[in-house]
Coordinates of C-alpha atoms in Angstrom, one line a residue:
Chain A
D1157 CA -14.0 -2.9 -3.4
I1158 CA -15.4 -5.1 -6.2
Q1159 CA -18.5 -7.0 -4.9
M1160 CA -19.1 -10.5 -6.2
T1161 CA -22.5 -12.1 -6.3
Q1162 CA -23.4 -15.6 -7.2
S1163 CA -26.7 -17.3 -8.2
P1164 CA -28.2 -19.6 -7.2
S1165 CA -26.9 -19.8 -3.6
S1166 CA -27.7 -23.5 -3.7
L1167 CA -29.1 -26.1 -6.2
S1168 CA -30.0 -29.7 -6.2
A1169 CA -29.1 -31.8 -9.2
S1170 CA -28.8 -35.3 -10.4
V1171 CA -25.8 -37.2 -11.8
G1172 CA -25.7 -36.4 -15.5
D1173 CA -27.4 -33.0 -15.2
R1174 CA -26.1 -29.9 -16.8
V1175 CA -25.4 -27.3 -14.2
T1176 CA -24.8 -23.6 -14.6
I1177 CA -23.7 -21.1 -11.9
T1178 CA -23.7 -17.4 -12.5
C1179 CA -21.3 -14.8 -11.0
R1180 CA -21.6 -11.1 -11.3
A1181 CA -19.1 -8.4 -10.4
S1182 CA -20.0 -4.9 -9.3
Q1183 CA -17.8 -3.5 -12.0
G1184 CA -15.9 -4.8 -15.0
I1185 CA -13.0 -7.2 -14.2
S1186 CA -11.6 -7.9 -17.7
N1187 CA -12.0 -11.6 -17.4
S1188 CA -9.8 -11.7 -14.3
L1189 CA -12.0 -14.3 -12.7
A1190 CA -11.3 -17.7 -11.2
W1191 CA -13.6 -20.5 -10.1
Y1192 CA -12.9 -22.7 -7.2
Q1193 CA -14.4 -26.0 -5.9
Q1194 CA -14.5 -26.7 -2.2
K1195 CA -15.5 -29.9 -0.6
P1196 CA -16.3 -30.1 3.2
G1197 CA -13.2 -29.9 5.3
K1198 CA -10.9 -29.3 2.3
A1199 CA -9.2 -26.3 0.8
P1200 CA -10.6 -24.7 -2.3
K1201 CA -9.3 -26.1 -5.6
L1202 CA -8.7 -23.9 -8.6
L1203 CA -10.8 -25.1 -11.5
L1204 CA -10.7 -22.3 -14.1
Y1205 CA -9.0 -18.9 -14.4
A1206 CA -9.2 -16.0 -16.9
A1207 CA -12.9 -16.8 -16.9
S1208 CA -12.6 -19.7 -19.3
R1209 CA -9.2 -21.4 -19.0
L1210 CA -9.2 -24.8 -17.5
E1211 CA -6.6 -25.4 -14.8
S1212 CA -4.3 -28.4 -15.5
G1213 CA -5.8 -31.7 -14.5
V1214 CA -9.4 -30.4 -14.3
P1215 CA -12.0 -32.5 -16.2
S1216 CA -13.2 -31.0 -19.5
R1217 CA -16.8 -31.2 -18.3
F1218 CA -16.1 -27.9 -16.5
S1219 CA -16.2 -24.8 -18.6
G1220 CA -16.4 -21.1 -18.1
S1221 CA -17.6 -18.1 -20.1
G1222 CA -18.4 -14.5 -19.7
S1223 CA -17.0 -11.0 -20.0
G1224 CA -17.3 -7.6 -18.4
T1225 CA -19.2 -8.1 -15.2
D1226 CA -21.1 -11.4 -15.9
Y1227 CA -19.6 -14.9 -15.8
T1228 CA -20.8 -18.5 -15.8
L1229 CA -19.5 -21.8 -14.7
T1230 CA -21.0 -24.8 -16.4
I1231 CA -20.7 -28.5 -15.6
S1232 CA -21.8 -30.3 -18.6
S1233 CA -22.6 -33.7 -17.0
L1234 CA -22.6 -33.6 -13.2
Q1235 CA -20.5 -36.5 -11.7
P1236 CA -20.8 -37.8 -8.1
E1237 CA -17.4 -36.1 -7.2
D1238 CA -18.7 -32.7 -8.3
F1239 CA -21.1 -32.3 -5.4
A1240 CA -19.4 -29.4 -3.6
T1241 CA -19.5 -25.6 -3.1
Y1242 CA -18.3 -23.4 -5.9
Y1243 CA -16.8 -19.9 -5.5
C1244 CA -16.0 -17.3 -8.0
Q1245 CA -13.1 -14.9 -7.3
Q1246 CA -12.0 -11.7 -8.9
Y1247 CA -8.3 -11.0 -8.9
Y1248 CA -8.5 -7.9 -11.2
S1249 CA -7.9 -5.5 -8.3
T1250 CA -7.3 -5.6 -4.6
P1251 CA -8.9 -6.4 -2.2
I1252 CA -9.3 -9.7 -3.9
T1253 CA -12.9 -10.8 -3.4
F1254 CA -14.9 -14.0 -3.6
G1255 CA -18.5 -14.7 -4.3
P1256 CA -20.6 -16.1 -1.5
G1257 CA -20.6 -19.6 -3.0
T1258 CA -23.0 -21.9 -4.6
K1259 CA -23.6 -25.3 -3.0
V1260 CA -24.4 -28.1 -5.4
D1261 CA -26.0 -31.1 -3.7
I1262 CA -27.7 -34.3 -4.7
K1263 CA -31.3 -34.2 -5.7
Chain B
Q1384 CA 5.1 -30.2 -6.7
V1385 CA 4.8 -27.2 -4.4
Q1386 CA 3.0 -27.9 -1.1
L1387 CA 2.0 -25.5 1.6
Q1388 CA 1.5 -26.2 5.3
E1389 CA 0.0 -23.9 7.9
S1390 CA 1.0 -24.1 11.5
G1391 CA 0.3 -22.2 14.7
P1392 CA -1.9 -22.2 17.8
G1393 CA -5.4 -23.5 17.4
L1394 CA -6.7 -21.4 20.3
V1395 CA -6.1 -17.7 20.9
K1396 CA -7.5 -15.6 23.7
P1397 CA -9.6 -12.5 22.9
S1398 CA -7.5 -9.3 22.5
E1399 CA -4.3 -11.3 21.9
T1400 CA -2.4 -11.8 18.6
L1401 CA -3.0 -14.7 16.3
S1402 CA 0.2 -15.9 14.7
L1403 CA 0.4 -18.4 11.9
T1404 CA 3.2 -19.6 9.6
C1405 CA 3.0 -21.2 6.2
T1406 CA 5.9 -23.4 5.1
V1407 CA 6.5 -23.8 1.4
S1408 CA 8.0 -27.2 0.3
G1409 CA 8.8 -28.6 -3.1
G1410 CA 9.7 -25.3 -4.5
S1411 CA 11.1 -21.8 -3.8
I1412 CA 9.2 -19.0 -2.2
S1413 CA 11.0 -16.6 -4.5
S1414 CA 9.4 -15.0 -7.5
Y1415 CA 5.8 -15.5 -6.2
Y1416 CA 3.2 -13.7 -4.3
W1417 CA 1.7 -15.5 -1.2
S1418 CA -1.7 -15.0 0.2
W1419 CA -3.6 -15.6 3.4
I1420 CA -7.3 -16.3 3.2
R1421 CA -9.8 -17.2 6.0
Q1422 CA -13.2 -18.9 6.2
P1423 CA -15.4 -18.5 9.3
P1424 CA -17.4 -21.6 10.2
G1425 CA -20.1 -22.2 7.7
K1426 CA -19.3 -19.0 5.7
G1427 CA -17.4 -17.9 2.6
L1428 CA -13.9 -17.0 1.8
E1429 CA -12.2 -13.7 2.8
W1430 CA -8.8 -12.6 1.4
I1431 CA -6.6 -11.2 4.2
G1432 CA -3.6 -10.1 2.2
Y1433 CA -0.6 -11.1 0.3
I1434 CA 3.2 -10.7 0.4
Y1435 CA 5.8 -10.8 -2.4
Y1436 CA 8.9 -12.7 -1.7
S1437 CA 10.7 -9.4 -1.7
G1438 CA 8.6 -8.3 1.3
S1439 CA 6.1 -5.9 -0.3
T1440 CA 2.6 -6.4 1.0
N1441 CA -1.0 -5.7 0.2
Y1442 CA -3.7 -6.1 2.9
N1443 CA -7.5 -6.1 2.8
P1444 CA -8.6 -2.7 4.1
S1445 CA -11.2 -4.4 6.3
L1446 CA -8.3 -5.9 8.4
K1447 CA -5.4 -3.7 7.5
S1448 CA -5.1 -2.0 10.9
R1449 CA -4.6 -5.4 12.6
V1450 CA -2.7 -7.5 10.0
T1451 CA 1.0 -8.0 9.4
I1452 CA 2.3 -10.5 6.8
S1453 CA 6.0 -11.2 6.7
V1454 CA 8.3 -13.5 4.8
D1455 CA 11.5 -15.4 5.6
T1456 CA 13.0 -16.6 2.4
S1457 CA 15.8 -18.4 4.2
K1458 CA 13.2 -20.7 5.8
N1459 CA 10.9 -20.7 2.8
Q1460 CA 8.1 -19.5 5.0
F1461 CA 5.7 -16.6 5.3
S1462 CA 3.7 -15.6 8.3
L1463 CA 0.5 -13.9 9.4
K1464 CA -0.1 -11.9 12.6
L1465 CA -3.6 -10.6 13.4
S1466 CA -3.8 -8.5 16.5
S1467 CA -6.6 -7.7 18.9
V1468 CA -8.6 -10.8 17.9
T1469 CA -12.2 -11.3 18.8
A1470 CA -14.6 -14.2 18.4
A1471 CA -15.3 -12.9 14.9
D1472 CA -11.8 -14.0 13.9
T1473 CA -12.5 -17.6 14.6
A1474 CA -12.0 -19.3 11.2
V1475 CA -10.1 -21.8 9.1
Y1476 CA -7.0 -19.9 7.9
Y1477 CA -5.5 -20.9 4.6
C1478 CA -2.3 -19.9 2.9
A1479 CA -2.1 -20.0 -0.9
R1480 CA 0.2 -19.2 -3.8
D1481 CA -1.0 -16.3 -5.8
T1482 CA 0.1 -16.4 -9.5
R1483 CA 0.3 -12.7 -10.1
T1484 CA 3.5 -11.0 -11.0
T1485 CA 4.7 -7.4 -10.7
I1486 CA 3.2 -6.6 -14.1
F1487 CA 0.4 -9.1 -14.5
V1488 CA -2.7 -10.0 -12.4
G1489 CA -2.0 -13.7 -12.8
Y1490 CA -4.7 -16.3 -12.8
G1491 CA -5.8 -16.8 -9.3
M1492 CA -4.5 -19.0 -6.4
D1493 CA -3.2 -22.3 -7.7
V1494 CA -1.8 -24.0 -4.6
W1495 CA -3.4 -24.0 -1.2
G1496 CA -2.5 -25.3 2.2
Q1497 CA -4.9 -27.7 3.9
G1498 CA -6.0 -25.0 6.3
T1499 CA -5.7 -24.6 10.1
T1500 CA -8.6 -23.9 12.5
V1501 CA -8.1 -21.0 14.9
T1502 CA -10.6 -20.5 17.6
V1503 CA -10.7 -17.3 19.6
S1504 CA -12.0 -18.0 23.1
S1505 CA -11.0 -17.4 26.7

């Protein structure tokens, strides 16, 4: 199985801050990486796929980068609606695996 | 647009079988892969398995001995059965559309149901 790790596990930030979340896979996943946003009591929402491609309708303040085993999600200017938990997911091979999540809350 | 809705009992007794159905509306179940994912209270996401509309399946090895996913294209539904449940199977269960194809890994899970809470308790 490919293990996914994320850092930090949580962070506190203010509206307008630039936020970066890191995801690392235990082996290369050829950019087969997605990022999801989950708010309390709601289903995850696909934000980015193929490491850097923005899902339709997702604001451009979200961006992704990386290759091989290391990937990042960046929110360029945090908005009130962005306070949530973010998960990375590899879909390169089965079993599909998710990172443990990064909770972004208000400072 | 495509919408997914999970349904099934919210309470299951230990050692019994959990059964859930996901109904696909606004589009056809054909030509896609369909996944089940679960999330224990306060924890992260765990992929359970997926099924292709043709019926081929792929399960998480950690659950494989207890999981069966099936599809009913005539009803535009797919289902999950998890046998011999314990309290550790208490979770919110989600169904989702997986964008992979038979020759391409796809780009993740783009449509999700709202989730259904299943509690395992006597």
